[in-house]
Short mmCIF file of C-alpha atoms and ligand atoms in Angstrom, two decimals:
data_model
loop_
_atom_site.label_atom_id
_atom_site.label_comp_id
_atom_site.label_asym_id
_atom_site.label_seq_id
_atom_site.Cartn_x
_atom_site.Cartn_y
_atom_site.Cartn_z
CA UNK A 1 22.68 13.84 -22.71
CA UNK A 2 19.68 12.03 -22.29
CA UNK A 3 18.40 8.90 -24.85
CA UNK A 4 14.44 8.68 -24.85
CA UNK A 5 13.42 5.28 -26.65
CA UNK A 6 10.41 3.46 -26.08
CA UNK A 7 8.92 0.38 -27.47
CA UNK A 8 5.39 -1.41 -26.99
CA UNK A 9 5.12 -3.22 -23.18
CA UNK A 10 2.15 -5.09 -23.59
CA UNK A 11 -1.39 -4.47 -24.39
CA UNK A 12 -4.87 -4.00 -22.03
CA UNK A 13 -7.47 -6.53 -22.01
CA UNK A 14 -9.42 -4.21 -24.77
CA UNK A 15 -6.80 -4.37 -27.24
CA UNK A 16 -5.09 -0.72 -26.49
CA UNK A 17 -1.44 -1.01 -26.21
CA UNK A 18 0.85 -0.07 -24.00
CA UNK A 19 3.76 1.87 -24.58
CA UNK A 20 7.04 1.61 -22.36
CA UNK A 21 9.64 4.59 -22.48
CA UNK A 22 13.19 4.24 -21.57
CA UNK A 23 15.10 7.51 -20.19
CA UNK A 24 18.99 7.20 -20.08
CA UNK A 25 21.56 9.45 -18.64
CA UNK A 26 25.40 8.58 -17.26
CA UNK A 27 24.24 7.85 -14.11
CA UNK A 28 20.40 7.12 -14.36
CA UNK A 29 17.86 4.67 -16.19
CA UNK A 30 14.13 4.74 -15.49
CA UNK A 31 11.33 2.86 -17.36
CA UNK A 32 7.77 4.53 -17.52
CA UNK A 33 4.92 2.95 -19.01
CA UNK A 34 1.66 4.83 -20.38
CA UNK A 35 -0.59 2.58 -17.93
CA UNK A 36 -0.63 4.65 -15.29
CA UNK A 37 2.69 6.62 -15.84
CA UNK A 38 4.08 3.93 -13.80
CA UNK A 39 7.62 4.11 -13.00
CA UNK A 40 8.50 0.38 -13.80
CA UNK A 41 12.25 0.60 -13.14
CA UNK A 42 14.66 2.49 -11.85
CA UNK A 43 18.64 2.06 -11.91
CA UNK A 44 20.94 4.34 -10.11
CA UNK A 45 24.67 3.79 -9.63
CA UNK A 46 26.51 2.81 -5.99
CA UNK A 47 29.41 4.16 -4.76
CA UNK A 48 31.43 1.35 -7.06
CA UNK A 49 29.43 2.35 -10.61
CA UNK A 50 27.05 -0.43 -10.32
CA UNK A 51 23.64 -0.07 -11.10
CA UNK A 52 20.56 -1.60 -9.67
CA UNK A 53 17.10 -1.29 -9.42
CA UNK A 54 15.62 0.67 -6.34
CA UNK A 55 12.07 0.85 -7.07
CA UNK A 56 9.09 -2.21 -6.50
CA UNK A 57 7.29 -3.50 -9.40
CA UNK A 58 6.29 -6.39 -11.39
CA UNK A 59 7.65 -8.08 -14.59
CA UNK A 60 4.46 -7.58 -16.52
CA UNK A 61 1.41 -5.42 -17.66
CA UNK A 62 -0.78 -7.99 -15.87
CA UNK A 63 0.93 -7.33 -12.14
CA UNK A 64 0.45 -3.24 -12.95
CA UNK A 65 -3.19 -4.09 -14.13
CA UNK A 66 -4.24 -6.45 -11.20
CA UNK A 67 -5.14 -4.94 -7.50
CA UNK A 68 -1.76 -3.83 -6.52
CA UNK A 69 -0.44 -1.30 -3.69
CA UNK A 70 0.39 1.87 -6.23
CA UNK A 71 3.67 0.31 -7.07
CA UNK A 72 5.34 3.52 -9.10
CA UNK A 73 2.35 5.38 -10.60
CA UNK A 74 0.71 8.97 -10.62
CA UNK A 75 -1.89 9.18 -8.32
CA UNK A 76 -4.78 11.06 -8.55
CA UNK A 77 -7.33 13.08 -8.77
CA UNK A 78 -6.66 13.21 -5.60
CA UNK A 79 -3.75 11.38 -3.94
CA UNK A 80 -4.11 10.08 0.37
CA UNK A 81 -7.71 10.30 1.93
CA UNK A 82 -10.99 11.84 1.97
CA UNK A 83 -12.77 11.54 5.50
CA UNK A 84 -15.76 8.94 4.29
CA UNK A 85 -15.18 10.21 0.91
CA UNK A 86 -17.45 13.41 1.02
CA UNK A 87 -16.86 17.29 0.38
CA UNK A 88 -18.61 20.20 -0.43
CA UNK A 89 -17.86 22.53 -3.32
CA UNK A 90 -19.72 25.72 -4.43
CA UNK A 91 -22.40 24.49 -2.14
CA UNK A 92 -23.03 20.91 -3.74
CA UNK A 93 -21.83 17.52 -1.90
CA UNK A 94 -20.12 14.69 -3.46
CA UNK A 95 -19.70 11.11 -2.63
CA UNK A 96 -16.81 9.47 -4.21
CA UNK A 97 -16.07 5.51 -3.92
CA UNK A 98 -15.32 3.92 -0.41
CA UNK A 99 -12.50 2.51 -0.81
CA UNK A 100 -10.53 2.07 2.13
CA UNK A 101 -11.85 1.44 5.34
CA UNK A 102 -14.87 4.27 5.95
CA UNK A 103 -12.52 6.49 3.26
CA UNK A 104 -11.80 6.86 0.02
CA UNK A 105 -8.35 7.14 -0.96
CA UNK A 106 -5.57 7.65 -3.98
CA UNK A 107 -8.62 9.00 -6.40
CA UNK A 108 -10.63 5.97 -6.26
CA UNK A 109 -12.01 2.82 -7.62
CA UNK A 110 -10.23 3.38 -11.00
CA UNK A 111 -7.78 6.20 -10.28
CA UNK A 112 -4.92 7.78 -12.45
CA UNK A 113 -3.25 4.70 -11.48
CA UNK A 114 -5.17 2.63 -13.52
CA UNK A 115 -6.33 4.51 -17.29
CA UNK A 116 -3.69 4.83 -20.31
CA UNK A 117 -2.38 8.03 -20.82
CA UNK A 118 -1.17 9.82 -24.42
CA UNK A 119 2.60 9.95 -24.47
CA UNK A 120 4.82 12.07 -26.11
CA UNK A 121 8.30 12.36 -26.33
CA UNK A 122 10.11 15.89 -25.32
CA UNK A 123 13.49 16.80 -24.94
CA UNK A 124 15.02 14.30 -22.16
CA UNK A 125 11.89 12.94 -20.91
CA UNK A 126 8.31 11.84 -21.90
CA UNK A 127 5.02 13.62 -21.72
CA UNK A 128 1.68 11.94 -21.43
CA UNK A 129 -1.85 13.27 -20.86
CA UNK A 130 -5.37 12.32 -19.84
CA UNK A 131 -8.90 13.55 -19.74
CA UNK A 132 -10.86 12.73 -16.79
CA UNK A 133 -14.19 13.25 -17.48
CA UNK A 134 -16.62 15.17 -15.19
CA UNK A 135 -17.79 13.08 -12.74
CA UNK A 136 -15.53 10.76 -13.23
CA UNK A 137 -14.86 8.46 -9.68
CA UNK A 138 -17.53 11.08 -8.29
CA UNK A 139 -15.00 14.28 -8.86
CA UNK A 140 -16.60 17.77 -10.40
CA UNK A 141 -15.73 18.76 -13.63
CA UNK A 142 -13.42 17.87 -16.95
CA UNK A 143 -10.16 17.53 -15.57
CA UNK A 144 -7.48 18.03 -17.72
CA UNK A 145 -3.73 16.43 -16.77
CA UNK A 146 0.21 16.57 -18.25
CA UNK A 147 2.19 14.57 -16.22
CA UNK A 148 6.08 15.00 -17.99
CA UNK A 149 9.22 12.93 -16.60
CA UNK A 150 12.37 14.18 -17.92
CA UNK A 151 15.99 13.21 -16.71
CA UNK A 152 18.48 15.63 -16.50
CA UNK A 153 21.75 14.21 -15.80
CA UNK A 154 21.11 12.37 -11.94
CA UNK A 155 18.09 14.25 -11.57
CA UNK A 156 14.75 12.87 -12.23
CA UNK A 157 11.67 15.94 -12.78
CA UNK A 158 8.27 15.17 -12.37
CA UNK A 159 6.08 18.51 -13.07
CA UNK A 160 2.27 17.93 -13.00
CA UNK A 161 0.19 20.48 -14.98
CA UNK A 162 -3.69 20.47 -14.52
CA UNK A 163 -6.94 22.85 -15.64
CA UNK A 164 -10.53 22.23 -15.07
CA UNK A 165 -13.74 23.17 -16.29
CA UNK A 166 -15.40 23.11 -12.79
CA UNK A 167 -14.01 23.96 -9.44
CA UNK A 168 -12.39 20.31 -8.32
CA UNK A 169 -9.90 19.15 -5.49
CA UNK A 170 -6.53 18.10 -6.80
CA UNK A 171 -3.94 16.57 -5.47
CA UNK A 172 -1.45 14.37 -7.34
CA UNK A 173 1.78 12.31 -6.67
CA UNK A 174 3.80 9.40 -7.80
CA UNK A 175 4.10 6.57 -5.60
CA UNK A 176 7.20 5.33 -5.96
CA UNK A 177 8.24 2.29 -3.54
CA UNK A 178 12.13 2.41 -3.26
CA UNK A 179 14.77 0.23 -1.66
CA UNK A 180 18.45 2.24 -1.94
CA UNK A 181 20.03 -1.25 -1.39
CA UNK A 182 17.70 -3.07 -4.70
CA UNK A 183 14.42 -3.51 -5.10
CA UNK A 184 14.62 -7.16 -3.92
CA UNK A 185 16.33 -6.84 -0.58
CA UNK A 186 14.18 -7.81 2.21
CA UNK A 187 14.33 -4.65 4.60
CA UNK A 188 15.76 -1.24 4.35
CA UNK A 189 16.88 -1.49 7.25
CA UNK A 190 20.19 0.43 6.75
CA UNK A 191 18.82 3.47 5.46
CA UNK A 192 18.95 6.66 7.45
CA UNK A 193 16.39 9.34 6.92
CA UNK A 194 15.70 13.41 7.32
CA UNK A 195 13.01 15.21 6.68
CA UNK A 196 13.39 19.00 6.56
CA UNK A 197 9.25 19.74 8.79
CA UNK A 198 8.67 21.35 11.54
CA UNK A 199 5.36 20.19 11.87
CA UNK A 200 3.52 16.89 11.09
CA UNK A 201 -0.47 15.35 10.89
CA UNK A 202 -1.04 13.26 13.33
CA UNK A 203 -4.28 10.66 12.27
CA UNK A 204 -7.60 9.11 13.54
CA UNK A 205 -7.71 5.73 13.71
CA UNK A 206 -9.20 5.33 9.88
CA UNK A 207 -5.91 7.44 9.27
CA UNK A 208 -7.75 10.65 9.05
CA UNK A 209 -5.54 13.72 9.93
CA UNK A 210 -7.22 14.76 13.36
CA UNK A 211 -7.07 18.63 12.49
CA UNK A 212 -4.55 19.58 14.37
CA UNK A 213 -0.84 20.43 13.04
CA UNK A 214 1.78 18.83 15.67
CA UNK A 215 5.21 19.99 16.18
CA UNK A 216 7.67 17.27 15.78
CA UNK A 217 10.20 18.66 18.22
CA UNK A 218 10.33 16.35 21.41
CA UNK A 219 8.32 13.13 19.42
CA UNK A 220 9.07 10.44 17.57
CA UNK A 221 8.13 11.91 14.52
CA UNK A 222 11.16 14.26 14.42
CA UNK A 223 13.47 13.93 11.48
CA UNK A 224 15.02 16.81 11.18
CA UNK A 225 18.56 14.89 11.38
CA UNK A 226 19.15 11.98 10.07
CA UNK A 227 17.41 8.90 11.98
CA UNK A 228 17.89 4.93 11.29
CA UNK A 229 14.62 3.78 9.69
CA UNK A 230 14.75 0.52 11.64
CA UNK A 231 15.13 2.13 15.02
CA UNK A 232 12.93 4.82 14.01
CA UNK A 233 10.28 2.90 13.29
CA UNK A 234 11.08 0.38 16.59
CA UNK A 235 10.44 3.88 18.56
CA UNK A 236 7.00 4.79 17.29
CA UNK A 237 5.51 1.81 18.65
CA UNK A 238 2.74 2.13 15.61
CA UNK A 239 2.84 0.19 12.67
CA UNK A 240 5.52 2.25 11.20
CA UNK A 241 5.08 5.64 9.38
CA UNK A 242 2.76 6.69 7.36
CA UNK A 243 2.02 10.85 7.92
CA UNK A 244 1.97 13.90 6.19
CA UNK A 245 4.98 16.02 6.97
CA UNK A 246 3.76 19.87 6.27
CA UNK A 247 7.11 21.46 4.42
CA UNK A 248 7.69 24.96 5.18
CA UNK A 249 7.19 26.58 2.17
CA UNK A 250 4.09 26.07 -0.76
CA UNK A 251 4.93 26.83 -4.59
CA UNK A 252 8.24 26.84 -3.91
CA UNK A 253 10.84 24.69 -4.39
CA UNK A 254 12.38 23.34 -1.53
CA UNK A 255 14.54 20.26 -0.20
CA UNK A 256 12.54 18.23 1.74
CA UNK A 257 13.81 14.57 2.23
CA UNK A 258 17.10 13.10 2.07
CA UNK A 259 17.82 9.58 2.12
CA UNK A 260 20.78 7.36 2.83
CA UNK A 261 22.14 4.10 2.00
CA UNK A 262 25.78 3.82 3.72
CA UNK A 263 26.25 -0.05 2.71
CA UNK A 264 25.92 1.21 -1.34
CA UNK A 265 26.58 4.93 -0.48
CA UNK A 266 22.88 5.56 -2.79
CA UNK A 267 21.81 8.79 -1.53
CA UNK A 268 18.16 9.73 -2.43
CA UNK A 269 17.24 13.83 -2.21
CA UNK A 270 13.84 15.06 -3.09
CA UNK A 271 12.78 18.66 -3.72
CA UNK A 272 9.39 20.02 -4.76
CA UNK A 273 7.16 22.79 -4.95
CA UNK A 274 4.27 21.23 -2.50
CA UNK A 275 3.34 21.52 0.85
CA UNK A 276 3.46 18.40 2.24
CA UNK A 277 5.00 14.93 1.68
CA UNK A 278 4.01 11.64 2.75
CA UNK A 279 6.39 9.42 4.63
CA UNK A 280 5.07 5.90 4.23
CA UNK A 281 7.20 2.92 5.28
CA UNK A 282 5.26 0.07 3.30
CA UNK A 283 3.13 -1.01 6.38
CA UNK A 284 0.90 -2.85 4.33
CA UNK A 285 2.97 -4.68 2.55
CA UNK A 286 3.09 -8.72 3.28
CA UNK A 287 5.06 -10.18 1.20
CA UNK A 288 1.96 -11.57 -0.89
CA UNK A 289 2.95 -9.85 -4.26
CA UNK A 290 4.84 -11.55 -6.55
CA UNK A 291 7.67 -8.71 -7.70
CA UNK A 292 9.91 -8.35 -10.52
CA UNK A 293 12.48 -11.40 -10.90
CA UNK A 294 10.29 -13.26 -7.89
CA UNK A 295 11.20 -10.96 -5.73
CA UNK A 296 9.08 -10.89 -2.18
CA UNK A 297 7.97 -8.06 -0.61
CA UNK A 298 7.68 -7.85 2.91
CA UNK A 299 6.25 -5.30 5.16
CA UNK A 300 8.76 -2.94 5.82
CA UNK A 301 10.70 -3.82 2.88
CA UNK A 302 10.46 0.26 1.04
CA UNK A 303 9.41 3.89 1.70
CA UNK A 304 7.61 6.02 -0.47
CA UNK A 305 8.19 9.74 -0.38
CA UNK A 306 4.78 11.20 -1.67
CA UNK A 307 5.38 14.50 -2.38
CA UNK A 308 1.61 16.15 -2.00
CA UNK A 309 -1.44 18.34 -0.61
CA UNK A 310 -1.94 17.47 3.16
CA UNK A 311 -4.51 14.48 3.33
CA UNK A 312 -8.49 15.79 3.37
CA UNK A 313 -7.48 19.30 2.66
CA UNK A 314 -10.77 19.14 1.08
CA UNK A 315 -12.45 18.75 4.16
CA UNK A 316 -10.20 21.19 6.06
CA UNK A 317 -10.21 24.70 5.67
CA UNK A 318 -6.95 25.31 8.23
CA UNK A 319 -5.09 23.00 5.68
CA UNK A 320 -3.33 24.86 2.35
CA UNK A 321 -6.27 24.96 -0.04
CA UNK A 322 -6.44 22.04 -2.86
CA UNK A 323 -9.46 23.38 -4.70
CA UNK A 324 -8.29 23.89 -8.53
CA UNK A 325 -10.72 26.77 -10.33
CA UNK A 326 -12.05 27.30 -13.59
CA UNK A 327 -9.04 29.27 -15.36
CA UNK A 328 -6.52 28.15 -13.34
CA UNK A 329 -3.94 26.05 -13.66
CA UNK A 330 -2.22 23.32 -11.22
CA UNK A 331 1.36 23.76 -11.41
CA UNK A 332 3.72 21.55 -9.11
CA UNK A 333 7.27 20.10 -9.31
CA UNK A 334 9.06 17.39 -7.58
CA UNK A 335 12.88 16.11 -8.48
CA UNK A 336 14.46 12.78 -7.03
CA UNK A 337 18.36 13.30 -7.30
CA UNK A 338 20.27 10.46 -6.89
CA UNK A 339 24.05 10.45 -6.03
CA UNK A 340 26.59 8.47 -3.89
CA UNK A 341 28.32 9.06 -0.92
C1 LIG B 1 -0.99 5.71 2.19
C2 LIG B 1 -1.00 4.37 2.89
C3 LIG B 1 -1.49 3.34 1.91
C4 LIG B 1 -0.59 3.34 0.70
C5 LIG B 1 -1.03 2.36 -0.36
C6 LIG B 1 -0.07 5.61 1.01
O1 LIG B 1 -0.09 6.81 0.31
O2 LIG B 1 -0.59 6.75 3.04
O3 LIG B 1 -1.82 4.41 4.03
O4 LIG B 1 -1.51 2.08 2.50
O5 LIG B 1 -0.57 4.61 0.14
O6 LIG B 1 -2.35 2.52 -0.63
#
């Protein structure tokens, strides 16, 4: 059985209030706010029955609110880069913000990340909404959205639903920054890590996928068995990772990435219904923030698994197609299952 209760988190500089929900099962407690249907917290048990919290975040509305790195929120309209933030649909260009080096990135200036959504409670989980208008950070078209957590025993479901009124790109995600050994721990180092691709993107130097679809077999980039982050990361000789893996199958679910704590025996598994997931190791992280309890974090110190449409599909036609059509609807599924080992 799963309790849903919620209560009021804080309110936005206009007045409009902010709702926190509260999803508990035996094993599981996460906290989502309507401000960006941020994942606030997240406990999970170790091998002993304690919990603790494995995700990044800050104590307050005003840390969620402020310039901050996506800590635990839907992304969108459309998650990872757009090559200098252009496309063409149905023969008409748009130019959405710049906003990350000579690209624009995780839906712009004022993304999903950053707008209150309508909650409402379902059966074991939470349900909130938005309208983003046409034109809205440059995209085509009203965009409708239903972004619904629910908690199922140890298994946490996020299922994105989307229509439009105009052909659009979309491409959304949550952005979850975990740590299997607590959100405060310095490193996660410790961890080992598979992901289940045959194939990765490798990137331009404004982190553009190049085009081309790699095999990982004989690079750096393989993790198809289980690797050591630390030593994985020691081996790339980049700045650590942050690629699209291309999964082998699209609309349909499929394991992807399993993750490993031995110290607490927290094991992380992900599954979804997209074609691609984004292994980012917190490179940009600099231990500037001031996280939840005064916790630091440090580069290096999380991973995000962003579940997802391969970065600048939009802009390339080889890449599984991201364009969302009048009549249609945008469909997609991804579950985090936690357990111990
Ligand atoms: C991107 C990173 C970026 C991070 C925070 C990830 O999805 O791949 O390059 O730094 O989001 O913006």
């Amino acid at each position: 059985m799963t309790s849903v209760t919620s209560d009021v988190y804080g309110s936005l500089p206009g007045g409009h209030r902010v709702r926190r929900f509260r999803l508990q099962s035996e094993s599981v407690k996460v906290e989502i706010i309507s401000f960006g249907c941020i994942i606030t917290c997240l406990e999970t048990k170790d091998r002993h029955g304690h919990f603790s919290d494995i995700v990044l975040g800050f104590d307050d509305l005003e840390g969620y609110t402020n310039k901050h790195p996506y800590f635990g929120a839907v992304i969108g309209r459309v998650a990872n880069r757009i090559a200098k933030g252009t496309f063409t649909v149905d023969g008409k260009d748009y130019l959405l913000p710049i906003n990350n080096g000579p690209n624009s990135i995780h839906g712009g200036l004022k993304g999903f990340d950053k707008v209150l959504w309508t909650p409402e409670v379902v059966e074991n989980g939470v349900k909130f909404s938005y309208t983003s208008g046409d034109g809205e950070e440059g995209y085509p078209g009203e965009l409708n959205i239903w972004v619904t957590y629910t908690l199922v025993g140890n298994e946490l479901v996020l299922n994105y639903k989307a229509q439009t009124n105009k052909t659009t790109p979309v491409n959304l995600t949550n952005h979850s920054y975990f740590n299997l050994a607590g959100q405060r721990s310095p490193n996660f180092n410790d961890h080992e890590i598979s992901i289940d691709a045959e194939h990765y993107l490798p990137v331009d130097d404004t982190m553009i996928p190049t085009g081309d679809i790699n095999p990982v077999e004989g690079t750096n980039f393989d993790l198809r068995k289980p690797v050591n982050v630390e030593s994985q990361i020691a081996k790339l000789q980049e700045n650590g990772f942050d690629h699209n893996y291309c999964l082998k199958e699209s609309q349909k679910e499929q394991t992807c990435a399993r993750v490993y704590h031995k110290p607490s025996g927290r094991v992380l598994s992900v599954r979804t219904t997209k074609p691609g997931i984004q292994f980012y190791t917190a490179n940009f992280l600099d231990g500037s923030l001031k996280g939840k309890g005064g916790a630091v974090y440090p580069k290096h110190s999380a991973f995000c698994l962003e579940t997802q449409a391969w970065p600048d599909a939009v802009n390339k036609h080889q890449f599984p197609n991201i364009l969302l059509h009048c009549g249609e609807e945008y469909n997609q599924t991804t579950w985090f299952v936690f357990s111990v080992e």
